[in-house]
Amino acid sequence: MGIIVHEAQKSFHLYNGEISYILAVLPDGSMGQLYCGKRIHDREDYSYFLEGCIRSHSAVIEDDGTGYSLEHLRQEYPVYGSSDYRLGAVEILQGSGSRLVNFVYEGYTTEAGKRMLPGLPSAVAKEADAETLRLILRDPAALLKLELLYTIFEKENVIVRSARITNEGNEAVDVTRAMSLCLDLPDAEYDWIQFSGSWGRERFPRLHRLEQGICSVGSLRGNSSHQHNPFVILKRPHTDEMQGEALGISLIYSGNFLIQAEVDTYGVTRMTAGIHPEWFTWHLGKSASFQTPEALLTFSNKGLNGLSQTLHRFYRDYLIRSSWALRPRPVLINNWEATFFDFNEEKLLRIAKKAVECGVEMFVLDDGWFGGRRSDCAGLGDWTPARELLPDGIKGLSEKIEALGMRFGLWIEPEMVNPDSDLFRSHPDWILHIPGRRASLTRHQCVLDFSRPEVVEHIYRALSGVIRESRISYIKWDMNRSITECFSAALAPERQGEVFHRYILGVYSLYERLTQAFPDILFESCAGGGGRFDAGMLCYAPQAWCSDNTDAVERMKIQYGTSYGYPVSSIGSHVSAVPNDQVGRITPLATRAAVAYFGTFGYELDLNLLTEEELEEVRSCTAFMKEYRELIQFGDFYRLVSPFEGDEMAWMTVSEDGSRALVGHYRILNHANEPFTRLRLAGLKEDSCYEVSILSGDGKNEVSYGKHFGDELMHAGLVTSTVYSGKTGPYARPSGDFTSELYLLRSIDAYE
Ligand code: DGJ
């Protein structure tokens, strides 16, 4: 790994064992992009990669016959408004009224390692693990400085990038666009994959071929959103899960975002990612700086599974700051779908007692424990335990739960307030709203103005008081509405364009304070399910509630889609009751568990309502998860069969040394007289012999599938044909809808 600088050519080659990223100063002093992809040899001069040519109807910088036009050049941080007609990465409104900037290269620095960006979620790495390049550019006319930061990592095919703009003049300017990343790729032979959906069906992969023109995803909701995710893949058309090239771009940010591909008339693809420029301006006074969020770029030539595995490892090793990053997650029970708002201490303890008997390790009290919060109409913002429900407060309940032999977790929604609350009555101007206009409500609640430090301070004091006096091991941080009427009563008119970004900076500052004050607490982020499942949140909360939709069949798609960009250890997944609360479907408990295993795992139902037989199943599911959670949450995860393509789904996880693996295979709807099917596994050691067992979803009914070599299992595959009745071979396949099987593989070489 390293950064090779060719001083004469003013070019920079960032490389590790697998990838190269090459950029150089262009003749006009701006930065050009030469190459991004599989590692290539270094050479003194790569300027032949800069394809420029004289074309008719192009604007040229000088009328010198060279035809030098930015429109034809691949750039690193381009600007619209001179000779490039594509959308740029930066735009700054100056006192004159002009928005054009022209940054010219001045110099660079390099340093070992990667530092955090202050106040923003960002990767961090030790000196031996990464190297950082800082390019310094200036616009002498506008008196602005631009720093472009790039970090390459030794062990992962990842480059992280950001930009910083400083006003070196005496007059204030307004930054109206400042993307975190811009990458001009030499062709457009790509499929674009975005992860989109809505509440209850988050992050479904959507694929289409790039064409001339613009395609983009983004959010203007103030949270990264259920609708679109700040993560996009570009893959070559022939690339599939197991082979081929792909690029991933992820924005380490949780607010308004834009990720965009612009394919120009010459087939060049310009990728940009950053804060959405709509409703964004940043007023930059004398000597002030604006730091963009960080964006991540990853390259894979091992298919989409290779790309996902890089992201999974990278987030665990370099992004998640929590002490829980690499620790197996506790099996928990959450009371939300069991009770909703209808609970008291006695009812909660009854659920907790049953859960302890089933081996569950943590009890989580969800919404409704504070102030006048007996429904979602009132009380949000009043973080005082409701004594009529919990006579000894959260302190008392948490002690009683611990006395049962479980850890205790608590739900909070710090960013919100109901108008019917003491907090709102005493501080009506603490919500985001435009004075004199209506403030729209969602779920009867308003958004607190987290751009104001005093609001964040108040919430910090209220919540830290409850946490400090109680025995709290886990916090679920919810956020149940998006932002409307974005305006802060505390900011000057010229700063109103900063509110969306300042809001999310306020959220990060509260996360920072709470996670530092309580470093052992496991945080789970949540936004009405998966409305803020992004790399920014992961930095503070190593897991996220993936969706409010807990139906096992729907969850297959949601968890499968989420796994493209996020590790299994981050995917909050629970077994809930049937008929399912969101879709009314009845699925077997074993299948609900077999889906939830591939995540953090827990329960969300009243165990007292189960039969003794079902409780026995819960016991064995819990025991199974405890035994295999390390393998599941931290192994190499492979998507095998997509639930978006038929009535079958399969995924697997393999331990780092290849000695153990667990396969989840699911039949959604059964069909009569089906063709024979095989399931080809992945990630095994070809020459290792594996003992294979088939288990039902609850981890029981183990049947041997014999001993097989890794190459057999990967190239010939497991025989998985469903047989409606009777037996083929040594075992009977389950029949009916919504069935599941687990295959457990142990390498005999490793254990003998
Ligand atoms: C939305 C979350 O996603 C649910 O799990 C639950 O915590 C509710 N909010 C509580 O209001």
Short mmCIF file of N, CA and C in Angstrom, two decimals, residues 405-530:
data_model
loop_
_atom_site.label_atom_id
_atom_site.label_comp_id
_atom_site.label_asym_id
_atom_site.label_seq_id
_atom_site.Cartn_x
_atom_site.Cartn_y
_atom_site.Cartn_z
N GLY A 405 -31.59 -12.12 35.83
CA GLY A 405 -30.47 -12.74 35.11
C GLY A 405 -30.36 -12.26 33.67
N MET A 406 -30.97 -11.10 33.39
CA MET A 406 -30.90 -10.54 32.02
C MET A 406 -30.33 -9.15 32.06
N ARG A 407 -29.83 -8.69 30.92
CA ARG A 407 -29.45 -7.29 30.76
C ARG A 407 -30.70 -6.50 30.39
N PHE A 408 -30.61 -5.17 30.56
CA PHE A 408 -31.76 -4.32 30.29
C PHE A 408 -31.43 -3.30 29.21
N GLY A 409 -32.36 -3.11 28.27
CA GLY A 409 -32.18 -2.11 27.21
C GLY A 409 -33.37 -1.17 27.16
N LEU A 410 -33.16 0.03 26.61
CA LEU A 410 -34.20 1.05 26.64
C LEU A 410 -34.33 1.75 25.29
N TRP A 411 -35.59 2.04 24.93
CA TRP A 411 -35.91 2.79 23.70
C TRP A 411 -35.91 4.29 24.00
N ILE A 412 -35.37 5.07 23.07
CA ILE A 412 -35.47 6.53 23.17
C ILE A 412 -35.74 7.11 21.77
N GLU A 413 -36.31 8.30 21.74
CA GLU A 413 -36.47 9.01 20.45
C GLU A 413 -36.09 10.47 20.70
N PRO A 414 -34.79 10.73 20.82
CA PRO A 414 -34.32 12.03 21.33
C PRO A 414 -34.64 13.23 20.46
N GLU A 415 -34.84 13.00 19.15
CA GLU A 415 -34.92 14.15 18.24
C GLU A 415 -36.34 14.71 18.10
N MET A 416 -37.30 14.15 18.85
CA MET A 416 -38.71 14.47 18.56
C MET A 416 -39.45 14.98 19.78
N VAL A 417 -40.61 15.60 19.50
CA VAL A 417 -41.46 16.11 20.57
C VAL A 417 -42.92 16.08 20.09
N ASN A 418 -43.83 15.66 21.00
CA ASN A 418 -45.26 15.83 20.71
C ASN A 418 -45.66 17.24 21.12
N PRO A 419 -46.51 17.91 20.35
CA PRO A 419 -47.01 19.21 20.83
C PRO A 419 -47.67 19.08 22.20
N ASP A 420 -48.28 17.93 22.47
CA ASP A 420 -48.86 17.70 23.80
C ASP A 420 -47.77 17.10 24.70
N SER A 421 -46.86 17.97 25.12
CA SER A 421 -45.79 17.53 26.04
C SER A 421 -45.32 18.74 26.83
N ASP A 422 -44.74 18.49 27.98
CA ASP A 422 -44.23 19.61 28.79
C ASP A 422 -43.09 20.31 28.07
N LEU A 423 -42.27 19.51 27.37
CA LEU A 423 -41.13 20.12 26.68
C LEU A 423 -41.61 21.14 25.64
N PHE A 424 -42.61 20.76 24.86
CA PHE A 424 -43.11 21.67 23.83
C PHE A 424 -43.76 22.89 24.48
N ARG A 425 -44.52 22.64 25.56
CA ARG A 425 -45.20 23.77 26.19
C ARG A 425 -44.18 24.78 26.71
N SER A 426 -43.04 24.29 27.22
CA SER A 426 -42.07 25.28 27.72
C SER A 426 -41.15 25.85 26.65
N HIS A 427 -40.97 25.13 25.53
CA HIS A 427 -40.08 25.65 24.47
C HIS A 427 -40.71 25.47 23.10
N PRO A 428 -41.80 26.20 22.81
CA PRO A 428 -42.44 25.99 21.50
C PRO A 428 -41.54 26.35 20.32
N ASP A 429 -40.53 27.18 20.54
CA ASP A 429 -39.65 27.55 19.42
C ASP A 429 -38.50 26.56 19.22
N TRP A 430 -38.50 25.48 19.98
CA TRP A 430 -37.42 24.49 19.83
C TRP A 430 -37.68 23.49 18.71
N ILE A 431 -38.77 23.67 17.98
CA ILE A 431 -39.00 22.73 16.87
C ILE A 431 -38.58 23.39 15.55
N LEU A 432 -38.26 22.56 14.57
CA LEU A 432 -38.00 23.07 13.23
C LEU A 432 -39.33 23.53 12.66
N HIS A 433 -39.44 24.80 12.34
CA HIS A 433 -40.68 25.32 11.74
C HIS A 433 -40.39 26.72 11.21
N ILE A 434 -41.22 27.18 10.30
CA ILE A 434 -41.06 28.54 9.77
C ILE A 434 -42.06 29.42 10.49
N PRO A 435 -41.58 30.40 11.28
CA PRO A 435 -42.51 31.23 12.04
C PRO A 435 -43.60 31.81 11.12
N GLY A 436 -44.83 31.74 11.59
CA GLY A 436 -45.93 32.29 10.81
C GLY A 436 -46.53 31.31 9.81
N ARG A 437 -45.92 30.12 9.69
CA ARG A 437 -46.49 29.11 8.78
C ARG A 437 -46.84 27.86 9.58
N ARG A 438 -47.71 27.01 8.98
CA ARG A 438 -48.08 25.78 9.70
C ARG A 438 -46.85 24.85 9.77
N ALA A 439 -46.79 24.08 10.84
CA ALA A 439 -45.74 23.06 10.97
C ALA A 439 -46.41 21.71 10.75
N SER A 440 -46.05 21.01 9.69
CA SER A 440 -46.69 19.72 9.39
C SER A 440 -46.31 18.69 10.46
N LEU A 441 -47.22 17.78 10.73
CA LEU A 441 -46.98 16.74 11.74
C LEU A 441 -46.89 15.38 11.06
N THR A 442 -46.12 14.50 11.63
CA THR A 442 -46.16 13.08 11.26
C THR A 442 -46.26 12.34 12.58
N ARG A 443 -47.13 11.38 12.66
CA ARG A 443 -47.33 10.60 13.88
C ARG A 443 -47.51 11.53 15.09
N HIS A 444 -48.20 12.61 14.88
CA HIS A 444 -48.52 13.59 15.94
C HIS A 444 -47.26 14.21 16.54
N GLN A 445 -46.17 14.25 15.82
CA GLN A 445 -44.96 14.77 16.44
C GLN A 445 -44.23 15.76 15.55
N CYS A 446 -43.44 16.61 16.21
CA CYS A 446 -42.61 17.60 15.53
C CYS A 446 -41.15 17.22 15.72
N VAL A 447 -40.29 17.83 14.90
CA VAL A 447 -38.85 17.55 14.98
C VAL A 447 -38.18 18.64 15.79
N LEU A 448 -37.43 18.25 16.79
CA LEU A 448 -36.70 19.25 17.58
C LEU A 448 -35.58 19.86 16.74
N ASP A 449 -35.27 21.10 17.03
CA ASP A 449 -34.25 21.81 16.26
C ASP A 449 -32.86 21.44 16.79
N PHE A 450 -32.36 20.31 16.26
CA PHE A 450 -31.05 19.84 16.71
C PHE A 450 -29.90 20.66 16.12
N SER A 451 -30.21 21.69 15.33
CA SER A 451 -29.13 22.59 14.90
C SER A 451 -28.74 23.50 16.07
N ARG A 452 -29.59 23.54 17.12
CA ARG A 452 -29.32 24.41 18.27
C ARG A 452 -28.62 23.62 19.38
N PRO A 453 -27.41 24.03 19.74
CA PRO A 453 -26.68 23.29 20.77
C PRO A 453 -27.43 23.20 22.10
N GLU A 454 -28.24 24.24 22.43
CA GLU A 454 -28.94 24.19 23.73
C GLU A 454 -30.02 23.11 23.75
N VAL A 455 -30.58 22.80 22.57
CA VAL A 455 -31.60 21.74 22.50
C VAL A 455 -30.92 20.39 22.71
N VAL A 456 -29.79 20.21 22.02
CA VAL A 456 -29.04 18.95 22.17
C VAL A 456 -28.59 18.80 23.62
N GLU A 457 -28.15 19.89 24.21
CA GLU A 457 -27.68 19.87 25.60
C GLU A 457 -28.82 19.44 26.54
N HIS A 458 -30.02 20.00 26.33
CA HIS A 458 -31.16 19.66 27.18
C HIS A 458 -31.46 18.16 27.09
N ILE A 459 -31.49 17.64 25.85
CA ILE A 459 -31.82 16.22 25.66
C ILE A 459 -30.71 15.35 26.26
N TYR A 460 -29.48 15.78 26.07
CA TYR A 460 -28.37 15.00 26.64
C TYR A 460 -28.52 14.88 28.16
N ARG A 461 -28.80 16.02 28.80
CA ARG A 461 -28.94 15.99 30.27
C ARG A 461 -30.08 15.08 30.70
N ALA A 462 -31.22 15.23 30.00
CA ALA A 462 -32.39 14.43 30.40
C ALA A 462 -32.11 12.94 30.25
N LEU A 463 -31.56 12.55 29.11
CA LEU A 463 -31.36 11.12 28.85
C LEU A 463 -30.20 10.56 29.67
N SER A 464 -29.13 11.33 29.77
CA SER A 464 -27.98 10.78 30.50
C SER A 464 -28.34 10.60 31.98
N GLY A 465 -29.25 11.45 32.48
CA GLY A 465 -29.69 11.29 33.87
C GLY A 465 -30.35 9.93 34.07
N VAL A 466 -31.29 9.59 33.16
CA VAL A 466 -31.99 8.30 33.28
C VAL A 466 -30.98 7.15 33.13
N ILE A 467 -30.09 7.29 32.15
CA ILE A 467 -29.15 6.19 31.88
C ILE A 467 -28.22 5.99 33.09
N ARG A 468 -27.73 7.12 33.62
CA ARG A 468 -26.73 7.03 34.70
C ARG A 468 -27.32 6.37 35.95
N GLU A 469 -28.58 6.67 36.25
CA GLU A 469 -29.12 6.13 37.50
C GLU A 469 -29.64 4.69 37.34
N SER A 470 -29.71 4.21 36.08
CA SER A 470 -30.29 2.88 35.85
C SER A 470 -29.21 1.91 35.39
N ARG A 471 -29.61 0.69 35.18
CA ARG A 471 -28.65 -0.33 34.74
C ARG A 471 -28.96 -0.65 33.28
N ILE A 472 -28.39 0.15 32.41
CA ILE A 472 -28.75 0.07 30.99
C ILE A 472 -27.58 -0.45 30.17
N SER A 473 -27.84 -1.49 29.39
CA SER A 473 -26.77 -2.11 28.59
C SER A 473 -26.96 -1.88 27.10
N TYR A 474 -28.14 -1.40 26.71
CA TYR A 474 -28.46 -1.27 25.28
C TYR A 474 -29.42 -0.11 25.12
N ILE A 475 -29.27 0.62 24.02
CA ILE A 475 -30.22 1.70 23.72
C ILE A 475 -30.67 1.59 22.27
N LYS A 476 -31.99 1.63 22.08
CA LYS A 476 -32.54 1.70 20.72
C LYS A 476 -32.95 3.15 20.47
N TRP A 477 -32.28 3.80 19.55
CA TRP A 477 -32.48 5.23 19.25
C TRP A 477 -33.35 5.34 18.01
N ASP A 478 -34.59 5.73 18.22
CA ASP A 478 -35.57 5.77 17.14
C ASP A 478 -35.69 7.17 16.56
N MET A 479 -36.30 7.29 15.38
CA MET A 479 -36.53 8.60 14.73
C MET A 479 -37.70 8.38 13.79
N ASN A 480 -38.90 8.82 14.24
CA ASN A 480 -40.11 8.38 13.55
C ASN A 480 -40.74 9.38 12.60
N ARG A 481 -39.99 10.36 12.17
CA ARG A 481 -40.54 11.19 11.10
C ARG A 481 -39.41 11.93 10.39
N SER A 482 -39.71 12.35 9.17
CA SER A 482 -38.76 13.15 8.40
C SER A 482 -39.04 14.63 8.64
N ILE A 483 -38.14 15.46 8.12
CA ILE A 483 -38.22 16.90 8.40
C ILE A 483 -39.06 17.62 7.34
N THR A 484 -39.92 18.50 7.81
CA THR A 484 -40.63 19.43 6.91
C THR A 484 -40.41 20.84 7.45
N GLU A 485 -40.75 21.84 6.64
CA GLU A 485 -40.60 23.24 7.06
C GLU A 485 -39.25 23.45 7.75
N CYS A 486 -38.19 23.08 7.05
CA CYS A 486 -36.85 23.10 7.67
C CYS A 486 -36.37 24.54 7.85
N PHE A 487 -36.38 24.98 9.08
CA PHE A 487 -36.02 26.37 9.40
C PHE A 487 -35.73 26.42 10.89
N SER A 488 -34.68 27.17 11.24
CA SER A 488 -34.36 27.28 12.65
C SER A 488 -34.60 28.70 13.14
N ALA A 489 -35.35 28.82 14.23
CA ALA A 489 -35.63 30.14 14.80
C ALA A 489 -34.36 30.79 15.32
N ALA A 490 -33.29 30.01 15.49
CA ALA A 490 -32.09 30.56 16.11
C ALA A 490 -31.04 31.01 15.09
N LEU A 491 -31.31 30.81 13.80
CA LEU A 491 -30.26 31.15 12.82
C LEU A 491 -30.66 32.36 11.97
N ALA A 492 -29.64 33.10 11.54
CA ALA A 492 -29.85 34.29 10.71
C ALA A 492 -30.34 33.86 9.32
N PRO A 493 -31.00 34.78 8.60
CA PRO A 493 -31.55 34.41 7.28
C PRO A 493 -30.52 33.77 6.37
N GLU A 494 -29.31 34.28 6.33
CA GLU A 494 -28.31 33.75 5.39
C GLU A 494 -27.81 32.37 5.80
N ARG A 495 -28.21 31.91 6.97
CA ARG A 495 -27.77 30.58 7.43
C ARG A 495 -28.87 29.53 7.37
N GLN A 496 -30.07 29.90 6.88
CA GLN A 496 -31.16 28.92 6.88
C GLN A 496 -30.88 27.72 5.97
N GLY A 497 -30.03 27.93 4.96
CA GLY A 497 -29.67 26.80 4.08
C GLY A 497 -28.77 25.79 4.76
N GLU A 498 -28.36 26.09 5.98
CA GLU A 498 -27.47 25.18 6.72
C GLU A 498 -28.23 24.23 7.63
N VAL A 499 -29.55 24.47 7.78
CA VAL A 499 -30.27 23.80 8.87
C VAL A 499 -30.29 22.27 8.72
N PHE A 500 -30.55 21.77 7.50
CA PHE A 500 -30.58 20.31 7.34
C PHE A 500 -29.25 19.69 7.80
N HIS A 501 -28.16 20.31 7.36
CA HIS A 501 -26.85 19.73 7.72
C HIS A 501 -26.54 19.95 9.20
N ARG A 502 -26.85 21.14 9.69
CA ARG A 502 -26.59 21.39 11.12
C ARG A 502 -27.41 20.44 11.99
N TYR A 503 -28.64 20.11 11.52
CA TYR A 503 -29.49 19.18 12.27
C TYR A 503 -28.76 17.84 12.45
N ILE A 504 -28.25 17.32 11.35
CA ILE A 504 -27.63 15.99 11.44
C ILE A 504 -26.31 16.08 12.20
N LEU A 505 -25.64 17.23 12.11
CA LEU A 505 -24.43 17.40 12.95
C LEU A 505 -24.82 17.37 14.43
N GLY A 506 -25.99 17.94 14.75
CA GLY A 506 -26.48 17.90 16.14
C GLY A 506 -26.76 16.47 16.58
N VAL A 507 -27.35 15.68 15.67
CA VAL A 507 -27.62 14.27 15.99
C VAL A 507 -26.28 13.55 16.25
N TYR A 508 -25.31 13.79 15.36
CA TYR A 508 -24.00 13.14 15.55
C TYR A 508 -23.37 13.59 16.88
N SER A 509 -23.55 14.86 17.23
CA SER A 509 -22.90 15.32 18.47
C SER A 509 -23.53 14.65 19.68
N LEU A 510 -24.86 14.42 19.63
CA LEU A 510 -25.49 13.72 20.75
C LEU A 510 -25.04 12.27 20.81
N TYR A 511 -24.95 11.64 19.63
CA TYR A 511 -24.43 10.26 19.59
C TYR A 511 -23.02 10.21 20.19
N GLU A 512 -22.22 11.18 19.76
CA GLU A 512 -20.83 11.23 20.22
C GLU A 512 -20.78 11.33 21.76
N ARG A 513 -21.61 12.22 22.30
CA ARG A 513 -21.57 12.43 23.75
C ARG A 513 -22.08 11.21 24.50
N LEU A 514 -23.19 10.65 24.01
CA LEU A 514 -23.75 9.50 24.73
C LEU A 514 -22.83 8.27 24.61
N THR A 515 -22.27 8.06 23.44
CA THR A 515 -21.43 6.87 23.29
C THR A 515 -20.12 7.04 24.06
N GLN A 516 -19.66 8.29 24.19
CA GLN A 516 -18.44 8.47 24.98
C GLN A 516 -18.71 8.38 26.48
N ALA A 517 -19.86 8.91 26.88
CA ALA A 517 -20.20 8.86 28.32
C ALA A 517 -20.52 7.42 28.75
N PHE A 518 -21.07 6.64 27.83
CA PHE A 518 -21.49 5.27 28.18
C PHE A 518 -20.89 4.28 27.17
N PRO A 519 -19.57 4.10 27.22
CA PRO A 519 -18.90 3.34 26.15
C PRO A 519 -19.28 1.86 26.09
N ASP A 520 -19.85 1.31 27.16
CA ASP A 520 -20.17 -0.12 27.12
C ASP A 520 -21.58 -0.40 26.58
N ILE A 521 -22.36 0.65 26.43
CA ILE A 521 -23.74 0.43 25.96
C ILE A 521 -23.73 0.11 24.47
N LEU A 522 -24.53 -0.90 24.11
CA LEU A 522 -24.72 -1.25 22.70
C LEU A 522 -25.85 -0.38 22.15
N PHE A 523 -25.56 0.42 21.13
CA PHE A 523 -26.59 1.28 20.52
C PHE A 523 -27.13 0.61 19.26
N GLU A 524 -28.45 0.70 19.10
CA GLU A 524 -29.08 0.26 17.86
C GLU A 524 -29.83 1.46 17.29
N SER A 525 -29.53 1.85 16.06
CA SER A 525 -30.26 2.97 15.48
C SER A 525 -31.53 2.45 14.83
N CYS A 526 -32.47 3.37 14.61
CA CYS A 526 -33.77 2.98 14.09
C CYS A 526 -34.43 4.25 13.58
N ALA A 527 -35.21 4.16 12.52
CA ALA A 527 -35.99 5.32 12.08
C ALA A 527 -37.27 4.78 11.48
N GLY A 528 -38.26 4.51 12.36
CA GLY A 528 -39.49 3.88 11.89
C GLY A 528 -39.13 2.63 11.11
N GLY A 529 -38.28 1.79 11.71
CA GLY A 529 -37.68 0.66 10.98
C GLY A 529 -36.39 1.16 10.36
N GLY A 530 -36.23 0.91 9.05
CA GLY A 530 -34.93 1.17 8.41
C GLY A 530 -34.85 2.47 7.65
#
